[in-house]
């Protein structure tokens, strides 16, 4: 089994498997880093966003967020949880360049 295939099979169960993770604390830490750097970005690129829980929390806090993941199945779960305008993009193996990242952030 390839690494990206493993997320295909667990996508429907991922949120339950990760239910003990304090995503709110992750977001608070990220915002503390922004503050420490003297910056509050408007757009955030969430690479390997999985089922989108941190992506949605960031959007709820007013950020414009683009979630990117290699697993279309994980993105399907993320899209099903949409509450705000969040863009999710399936990252294919050949689309791993800095050019793609810049394109996503500048859209």
mmCIF file of N, CA and C in Angstrom:
data_model
loop_
_atom_site.group_PDB
_atom_site.id
_atom_site.type_symbol
_atom_site.label_atom_id
_atom_site.label_comp_id
_atom_site.label_asym_id
_atom_site.label_seq_id
_atom_site.Cartn_x
_atom_site.Cartn_y
_atom_site.Cartn_z
ATOM 1 N N UNK A 1 0.845 -1.180 0.000
ATOM 2 C CA UNK A 1 0.000 0.000 0.000
ATOM 3 C C UNK A 1 0.890 1.242 0.000
ATOM 4 N N UNK A 2 0.591 2.178 -0.888
ATOM 5 C CA UNK A 2 1.321 3.440 -0.947
ATOM 6 C C UNK A 2 0.850 4.347 0.185
ATOM 7 N N UNK A 3 1.718 5.293 0.556
ATOM 8 C CA UNK A 3 1.403 6.184 1.673
ATOM 9 C C UNK A 3 0.097 6.936 1.454
ATOM 10 N N UNK A 4 -0.126 7.473 0.249
ATOM 11 C CA UNK A 4 -1.344 8.240 0.023
ATOM 12 C C UNK A 4 -2.580 7.353 -0.026
ATOM 13 N N UNK A 5 -2.414 6.059 -0.312
ATOM 14 C CA UNK A 5 -3.551 5.149 -0.312
ATOM 15 C C UNK A 5 -4.052 4.885 1.109
ATOM 16 N N UNK A 6 -3.172 4.964 2.083
ATOM 17 C CA UNK A 6 -3.601 4.707 3.463
ATOM 18 C C UNK A 6 -4.628 5.742 3.916
ATOM 19 N N UNK A 7 -4.491 6.974 3.477
ATOM 20 C CA UNK A 7 -5.464 7.998 3.852
ATOM 21 C C UNK A 7 -6.772 7.819 3.098
ATOM 22 N N UNK A 8 -6.712 7.191 1.932
ATOM 23 C CA UNK A 8 -7.923 6.892 1.190
ATOM 24 C C UNK A 8 -8.813 5.965 2.002
ATOM 25 N N UNK A 9 -8.200 4.948 2.599
ATOM 26 C CA UNK A 9 -8.997 3.961 3.326
ATOM 27 C C UNK A 9 -9.480 4.465 4.684
ATOM 28 N N UNK A 10 -8.768 5.385 5.308
ATOM 29 C CA UNK A 10 -9.208 5.856 6.637
ATOM 30 C C UNK A 10 -9.988 7.163 6.596
ATOM 31 N N UNK A 11 -10.130 7.758 5.431
ATOM 32 C CA UNK A 11 -10.797 9.063 5.334
ATOM 33 C C UNK A 11 -12.135 9.118 6.073
ATOM 34 N N UNK A 12 -13.006 8.115 5.916
ATOM 35 C CA UNK A 12 -14.297 8.202 6.614
ATOM 36 C C UNK A 12 -14.179 8.143 8.139
ATOM 37 N N UNK A 13 -13.067 7.638 8.645
ATOM 38 C CA UNK A 13 -12.896 7.443 10.080
ATOM 39 C C UNK A 13 -11.901 8.423 10.705
ATOM 40 N N UNK A 14 -11.251 9.225 9.884
ATOM 41 C CA UNK A 14 -10.139 10.059 10.336
ATOM 42 C C UNK A 14 -10.524 10.989 11.482
ATOM 43 N N UNK A 15 -11.651 11.651 11.368
ATOM 44 C CA UNK A 15 -12.053 12.595 12.418
ATOM 45 C C UNK A 15 -12.276 11.887 13.751
ATOM 46 N N UNK A 16 -12.828 10.686 13.711
ATOM 47 C CA UNK A 16 -13.001 9.930 14.955
ATOM 48 C C UNK A 16 -11.649 9.505 15.519
ATOM 49 N N UNK A 17 -10.735 9.099 14.648
ATOM 50 C CA UNK A 17 -9.398 8.704 15.096
ATOM 51 C C UNK A 17 -8.648 9.872 15.731
ATOM 52 N N UNK A 18 -8.909 11.078 15.252
ATOM 53 C CA UNK A 18 -8.205 12.275 15.719
ATOM 54 C C UNK A 18 -9.036 13.086 16.720
ATOM 55 N N UNK A 19 -10.077 12.499 17.269
ATOM 56 C CA UNK A 19 -10.992 13.259 18.124
ATOM 57 C C UNK A 19 -10.345 13.797 19.399
ATOM 58 N N UNK A 20 -9.236 13.229 19.821
ATOM 59 C CA UNK A 20 -8.551 13.712 21.020
ATOM 60 C C UNK A 20 -7.595 14.866 20.750
ATOM 61 N N UNK A 21 -7.396 15.213 19.489
ATOM 62 C CA UNK A 21 -6.466 16.290 19.132
ATOM 63 C C UNK A 21 -7.122 17.637 19.439
ATOM 64 N N UNK A 22 -6.394 18.491 20.118
ATOM 65 C CA UNK A 22 -6.898 19.822 20.463
ATOM 66 C C UNK A 22 -6.536 20.794 19.334
ATOM 67 N N UNK A 23 -7.330 20.776 18.276
ATOM 68 C CA UNK A 23 -7.070 21.641 17.129
ATOM 69 C C UNK A 23 -7.151 23.117 17.500
ATOM 70 N N UNK A 24 -8.018 23.445 18.449
ATOM 71 C CA UNK A 24 -8.116 24.833 18.896
ATOM 72 C C UNK A 24 -6.796 25.344 19.455
ATOM 73 N N UNK A 25 -6.094 24.490 20.176
ATOM 74 C CA UNK A 25 -4.778 24.873 20.707
ATOM 75 C C UNK A 25 -3.772 25.051 19.580
ATOM 76 N N UNK A 26 -3.878 24.217 18.541
ATOM 77 C CA UNK A 26 -2.990 24.376 17.375
ATOM 78 C C UNK A 26 -3.189 25.759 16.758
ATOM 79 N N UNK A 27 -4.457 26.132 16.561
ATOM 80 C CA UNK A 27 -4.759 27.417 15.928
ATOM 81 C C UNK A 27 -4.281 28.561 16.812
ATOM 82 N N UNK A 28 -4.492 28.443 18.107
ATOM 83 C CA UNK A 28 -4.015 29.473 19.035
ATOM 84 C C UNK A 28 -2.497 29.617 18.936
ATOM 85 N N UNK A 29 -1.786 28.506 18.862
ATOM 86 C CA UNK A 29 -0.327 28.535 18.735
ATOM 87 C C UNK A 29 0.106 29.204 17.426
ATOM 88 N N UNK A 30 -0.577 28.880 16.347
ATOM 89 C CA UNK A 30 -0.261 29.504 15.057
ATOM 90 C C UNK A 30 -0.453 31.011 15.136
ATOM 91 N N UNK A 31 -1.551 31.439 15.756
ATOM 92 C CA UNK A 31 -1.794 32.878 15.890
ATOM 93 C C UNK A 31 -0.772 33.534 16.807
ATOM 94 N N UNK A 32 -0.298 32.829 17.809
ATOM 95 C CA UNK A 32 0.769 33.362 18.653
ATOM 96 C C UNK A 32 2.054 33.544 17.844
ATOM 97 N N UNK A 33 2.329 32.622 16.944
ATOM 98 C CA UNK A 33 3.492 32.766 16.061
ATOM 99 C C UNK A 33 3.337 33.972 15.145
ATOM 100 N N UNK A 34 2.129 34.184 14.626
ATOM 101 C CA UNK A 34 1.877 35.368 13.803
ATOM 102 C C UNK A 34 2.144 36.627 14.609
ATOM 103 N N UNK A 35 1.642 36.660 15.824
ATOM 104 C CA UNK A 35 1.826 37.818 16.691
ATOM 105 C C UNK A 35 3.302 38.046 16.990
ATOM 106 N N UNK A 36 3.997 36.979 17.293
ATOM 107 C CA UNK A 36 5.433 37.061 17.571
ATOM 108 C C UNK A 36 6.187 37.629 16.373
ATOM 109 N N UNK A 37 5.744 37.262 15.185
ATOM 110 C CA UNK A 37 6.386 37.751 13.963
ATOM 111 C C UNK A 37 5.903 39.146 13.579
ATOM 112 N N UNK A 38 4.907 39.661 14.305
ATOM 113 C CA UNK A 38 4.377 40.989 14.003
ATOM 114 C C UNK A 38 3.551 41.003 12.729
ATOM 115 N N UNK A 39 2.866 39.901 12.455
ATOM 116 C CA UNK A 39 2.117 39.775 11.213
ATOM 117 C C UNK A 39 0.807 39.040 11.466
ATOM 118 N N UNK A 40 -0.200 39.410 10.713
ATOM 119 C CA UNK A 40 -1.458 38.650 10.689
ATOM 120 C C UNK A 40 -1.845 38.512 9.232
ATOM 121 N N UNK A 41 -1.527 37.369 8.641
ATOM 122 C CA UNK A 41 -1.826 37.188 7.221
ATOM 123 C C UNK A 41 -3.326 37.141 6.968
ATOM 124 N N UNK A 42 -3.692 37.478 5.757
ATOM 125 C CA UNK A 42 -5.098 37.392 5.362
ATOM 126 C C UNK A 42 -5.392 36.021 4.765
ATOM 127 N N UNK A 43 -4.459 35.514 3.962
ATOM 128 C CA UNK A 43 -4.628 34.217 3.310
ATOM 129 C C UNK A 43 -3.698 33.184 3.933
ATOM 130 N N UNK A 44 -4.230 31.970 4.107
ATOM 131 C CA UNK A 44 -3.439 30.868 4.647
ATOM 132 C C UNK A 44 -3.611 29.663 3.736
ATOM 133 N N UNK A 45 -2.491 29.022 3.427
ATOM 134 C CA UNK A 45 -2.498 27.785 2.658
ATOM 135 C C UNK A 45 -2.300 26.638 3.639
ATOM 136 N N UNK A 46 -3.294 25.786 3.765
ATOM 137 C CA UNK A 46 -3.233 24.641 4.677
ATOM 138 C C UNK A 46 -2.838 23.415 3.868
ATOM 139 N N UNK A 47 -1.529 23.133 3.842
ATOM 140 C CA UNK A 47 -1.021 21.973 3.116
ATOM 141 C C UNK A 47 -1.283 20.706 3.912
ATOM 142 N N UNK A 48 -1.653 19.646 3.217
ATOM 143 C CA UNK A 48 -2.009 18.377 3.862
ATOM 144 C C UNK A 48 -3.164 18.611 4.839
ATOM 145 N N UNK A 49 -4.201 19.263 4.362
ATOM 146 C CA UNK A 49 -5.319 19.681 5.216
ATOM 147 C C UNK A 49 -6.188 18.522 5.674
ATOM 148 N N UNK A 50 -6.051 17.368 5.057
ATOM 149 C CA UNK A 50 -6.843 16.214 5.479
ATOM 150 C C UNK A 50 -8.327 16.475 5.389
ATOM 151 N N UNK A 51 -9.034 16.212 6.470
ATOM 152 C CA UNK A 51 -10.487 16.395 6.483
ATOM 153 C C UNK A 51 -10.904 17.823 6.816
ATOM 154 N N UNK A 52 -9.940 18.723 6.924
ATOM 155 C CA UNK A 52 -10.229 20.150 6.984
ATOM 156 C C UNK A 52 -10.602 20.749 8.318
ATOM 157 N N UNK A 53 -10.430 20.037 9.411
ATOM 158 C CA UNK A 53 -10.821 20.613 10.705
ATOM 159 C C UNK A 53 -10.045 21.893 11.028
ATOM 160 N N UNK A 54 -8.701 21.896 10.978
ATOM 161 C CA UNK A 54 -7.989 23.152 11.234
ATOM 162 C C UNK A 54 -8.307 24.225 10.184
ATOM 163 N N UNK A 55 -8.536 23.791 8.965
ATOM 164 C CA UNK A 55 -8.875 24.726 7.890
ATOM 165 C C UNK A 55 -10.141 25.496 8.239
ATOM 166 N N UNK A 56 -11.150 24.783 8.696
ATOM 167 C CA UNK A 56 -12.413 25.419 9.064
ATOM 168 C C UNK A 56 -12.260 26.313 10.285
ATOM 169 N N UNK A 57 -11.456 25.889 11.249
ATOM 170 C CA UNK A 57 -11.229 26.725 12.430
ATOM 171 C C UNK A 57 -10.547 28.035 12.043
ATOM 172 N N UNK A 58 -9.599 27.967 11.124
ATOM 173 C CA UNK A 58 -8.940 29.186 10.642
ATOM 174 C C UNK A 58 -9.940 30.089 9.918
ATOM 175 N N UNK A 59 -10.786 29.481 9.089
ATOM 176 C CA UNK A 59 -11.802 30.269 8.374
ATOM 177 C C UNK A 59 -12.761 30.924 9.357
ATOM 178 N N UNK A 60 -13.129 30.204 10.411
ATOM 179 C CA UNK A 60 -14.021 30.764 11.434
ATOM 180 C C UNK A 60 -13.389 31.966 12.128
ATOM 181 N N UNK A 61 -12.062 32.028 12.135
ATOM 182 C CA UNK A 61 -11.358 33.147 12.780
ATOM 183 C C UNK A 61 -11.077 34.287 11.806
ATOM 184 N N UNK A 62 -11.632 34.193 10.592
ATOM 185 C CA UNK A 62 -11.557 35.306 9.661
ATOM 186 C C UNK A 62 -10.491 35.215 8.583
ATOM 187 N N UNK A 63 -9.758 34.123 8.541
ATOM 188 C CA UNK A 63 -8.736 33.966 7.504
ATOM 189 C C UNK A 63 -9.367 33.436 6.224
ATOM 190 N N UNK A 64 -8.803 33.810 5.104
ATOM 191 C CA UNK A 64 -9.161 33.208 3.827
ATOM 192 C C UNK A 64 -8.237 32.008 3.667
ATOM 193 N N UNK A 65 -8.809 30.813 3.609
ATOM 194 C CA UNK A 65 -8.012 29.594 3.673
ATOM 195 C C UNK A 65 -8.193 28.747 2.425
ATOM 196 N N UNK A 66 -7.083 28.205 1.941
ATOM 197 C CA UNK A 66 -7.093 27.222 0.866
ATOM 198 C C UNK A 66 -6.530 25.942 1.450
ATOM 199 N N UNK A 67 -7.311 24.873 1.421
ATOM 200 C CA UNK A 67 -6.862 23.573 1.898
ATOM 201 C C UNK A 67 -6.411 22.724 0.729
ATOM 202 N N UNK A 68 -5.260 22.100 0.864
ATOM 203 C CA UNK A 68 -4.689 21.269 -0.205
ATOM 204 C C UNK A 68 -4.333 19.911 0.378
ATOM 205 N N UNK A 69 -4.695 18.854 -0.339
ATOM 206 C CA UNK A 69 -4.344 17.512 0.106
ATOM 207 C C UNK A 69 -4.212 16.595 -1.098
ATOM 208 N N UNK A 70 -3.399 15.538 -0.949
ATOM 209 C CA UNK A 70 -3.214 14.546 -2.020
ATOM 210 C C UNK A 70 -4.345 13.537 -2.058
ATOM 211 N N UNK A 71 -5.079 13.405 -0.971
ATOM 212 C CA UNK A 71 -6.146 12.406 -0.896
ATOM 213 C C UNK A 71 -7.490 13.034 -1.237
ATOM 214 N N UNK A 72 -8.019 12.656 -2.381
ATOM 215 C CA UNK A 72 -9.331 13.171 -2.779
ATOM 216 C C UNK A 72 -10.403 12.732 -1.782
ATOM 217 N N UNK A 73 -10.244 11.549 -1.197
ATOM 218 C CA UNK A 73 -11.214 11.062 -0.225
ATOM 219 C C UNK A 73 -11.224 11.911 1.048
ATOM 220 N N UNK A 74 -10.047 12.331 1.495
ATOM 221 C CA UNK A 74 -9.988 13.225 2.663
ATOM 222 C C UNK A 74 -10.647 14.563 2.331
ATOM 223 N N UNK A 75 -10.415 15.047 1.106
ATOM 224 C CA UNK A 75 -11.018 16.314 0.693
ATOM 225 C C UNK A 75 -12.535 16.199 0.580
ATOM 226 N N UNK A 76 -13.039 15.039 0.189
ATOM 227 C CA UNK A 76 -14.489 14.845 0.141
ATOM 228 C C UNK A 76 -15.098 15.034 1.528
ATOM 229 N N UNK A 77 -14.427 14.488 2.552
ATOM 230 C CA UNK A 77 -14.899 14.676 3.924
ATOM 231 C C UNK A 77 -14.820 16.157 4.291
ATOM 232 N N UNK A 78 -13.715 16.805 3.941
ATOM 233 C CA UNK A 78 -13.545 18.234 4.247
ATOM 234 C C UNK A 78 -14.650 19.059 3.596
ATOM 235 N N UNK A 79 -14.920 18.795 2.337
ATOM 236 C CA UNK A 79 -15.963 19.555 1.627
ATOM 237 C C UNK A 79 -17.334 19.347 2.258
ATOM 238 N N UNK A 80 -17.569 18.153 2.793
ATOM 239 C CA UNK A 80 -18.883 17.878 3.406
ATOM 240 C C UNK A 80 -19.086 18.680 4.691
ATOM 241 N N UNK A 81 -18.005 19.179 5.272
ATOM 242 C CA UNK A 81 -18.089 19.947 6.523
ATOM 243 C C UNK A 81 -18.085 21.448 6.290
ATOM 244 N N UNK A 82 -18.115 21.883 5.051
ATOM 245 C CA UNK A 82 -18.012 23.317 4.753
ATOM 246 C C UNK A 82 -19.080 24.125 5.462
ATOM 247 N N UNK A 83 -18.621 25.158 6.143
ATOM 248 C CA UNK A 83 -19.520 26.121 6.775
ATOM 249 C C UNK A 83 -19.254 27.516 6.211
ATOM 250 N N UNK A 84 -18.029 27.721 5.782
ATOM 251 C CA UNK A 84 -17.615 29.020 5.264
ATOM 252 C C UNK A 84 -17.031 28.824 3.884
ATOM 253 N N UNK A 85 -16.690 29.923 3.261
ATOM 254 C CA UNK A 85 -16.076 29.871 1.933
ATOM 255 C C UNK A 85 -14.629 29.411 2.065
ATOM 256 N N UNK A 86 -14.436 28.121 1.963
ATOM 257 C CA UNK A 86 -13.105 27.533 2.002
ATOM 258 C C UNK A 86 -12.891 26.818 0.686
ATOM 259 N N UNK A 87 -11.728 27.007 0.114
ATOM 260 C CA UNK A 87 -11.393 26.354 -1.146
ATOM 261 C C UNK A 87 -10.537 25.136 -0.857
ATOM 262 N N UNK A 88 -10.929 23.987 -1.387
ATOM 263 C CA UNK A 88 -10.145 22.764 -1.246
ATOM 264 C C UNK A 88 -9.653 22.327 -2.612
ATOM 265 N N UNK A 89 -8.379 21.977 -2.684
ATOM 266 C CA UNK A 89 -7.750 21.585 -3.943
ATOM 267 C C UNK A 89 -7.066 20.239 -3.781
ATOM 268 N N UNK A 90 -7.313 19.362 -4.747
ATOM 269 C CA UNK A 90 -6.651 18.058 -4.770
ATOM 270 C C UNK A 90 -5.278 18.250 -5.394
ATOM 271 N N UNK A 91 -4.236 17.949 -4.627
ATOM 272 C CA UNK A 91 -2.855 18.097 -5.091
ATOM 273 C C UNK A 91 -2.417 16.783 -5.717
ATOM 274 N N UNK A 92 -2.212 16.801 -7.009
ATOM 275 C CA UNK A 92 -1.744 15.605 -7.696
ATOM 276 C C UNK A 92 -0.225 15.555 -7.631
ATOM 277 N N UNK A 93 0.330 14.368 -7.820
ATOM 278 C CA UNK A 93 1.771 14.166 -7.660
ATOM 279 C C UNK A 93 2.603 15.110 -8.508
ATOM 280 N N UNK A 94 2.134 15.443 -9.698
ATOM 281 C CA UNK A 94 2.927 16.307 -10.579
ATOM 282 C C UNK A 94 2.767 17.796 -10.246
ATOM 283 N N UNK A 95 1.914 18.125 -9.293
ATOM 284 C CA UNK A 95 1.669 19.519 -8.930
ATOM 285 C C UNK A 95 2.289 19.861 -7.579
ATOM 286 N N UNK A 96 3.568 19.659 -7.449
ATOM 287 C CA UNK A 96 4.203 19.905 -6.160
ATOM 288 C C UNK A 96 5.171 21.068 -6.201
ATOM 289 N N UNK A 97 5.081 21.898 -7.185
ATOM 290 C CA UNK A 97 6.037 22.987 -7.327
ATOM 291 C C UNK A 97 5.612 24.230 -6.542
ATOM 292 N N UNK A 98 6.580 25.066 -6.313
ATOM 293 C CA UNK A 98 6.315 26.345 -5.656
ATOM 294 C C UNK A 98 5.346 27.176 -6.501
ATOM 295 N N UNK A 99 5.385 26.992 -7.801
ATOM 296 C CA UNK A 99 4.480 27.712 -8.700
ATOM 297 C C UNK A 99 3.021 27.440 -8.332
ATOM 298 N N UNK A 100 2.697 26.175 -8.048
ATOM 299 C CA UNK A 100 1.331 25.835 -7.679
ATOM 300 C C UNK A 100 0.942 26.525 -6.383
ATOM 301 N N UNK A 101 1.822 26.498 -5.414
ATOM 302 C CA UNK A 101 1.544 27.140 -4.128
ATOM 303 C C UNK A 101 1.262 28.621 -4.331
ATOM 304 N N UNK A 102 2.075 29.272 -5.114
ATOM 305 C CA UNK A 102 1.872 30.708 -5.383
ATOM 306 C C UNK A 102 0.559 30.935 -6.106
ATOM 307 N N UNK A 103 0.228 30.082 -7.069
ATOM 308 C CA UNK A 103 -1.030 30.227 -7.810
ATOM 309 C C UNK A 103 -2.209 30.120 -6.860
ATOM 310 N N UNK A 104 -2.180 29.152 -5.947
ATOM 311 C CA UNK A 104 -3.285 28.967 -5.012
ATOM 312 C C UNK A 104 -3.460 30.162 -4.094
ATOM 313 N N UNK A 105 -2.346 30.737 -3.635
ATOM 314 C CA UNK A 105 -2.434 31.874 -2.729
ATOM 315 C C UNK A 105 -2.852 33.160 -3.429
ATOM 316 N N UNK A 106 -2.588 33.248 -4.708
ATOM 317 C CA UNK A 106 -2.899 34.482 -5.435
ATOM 318 C C UNK A 106 -4.255 34.450 -6.106
ATOM 319 N N UNK A 107 -4.953 33.317 -6.078
ATOM 320 C CA UNK A 107 -6.275 33.226 -6.709
ATOM 321 C C UNK A 107 -7.248 34.196 -6.080
#
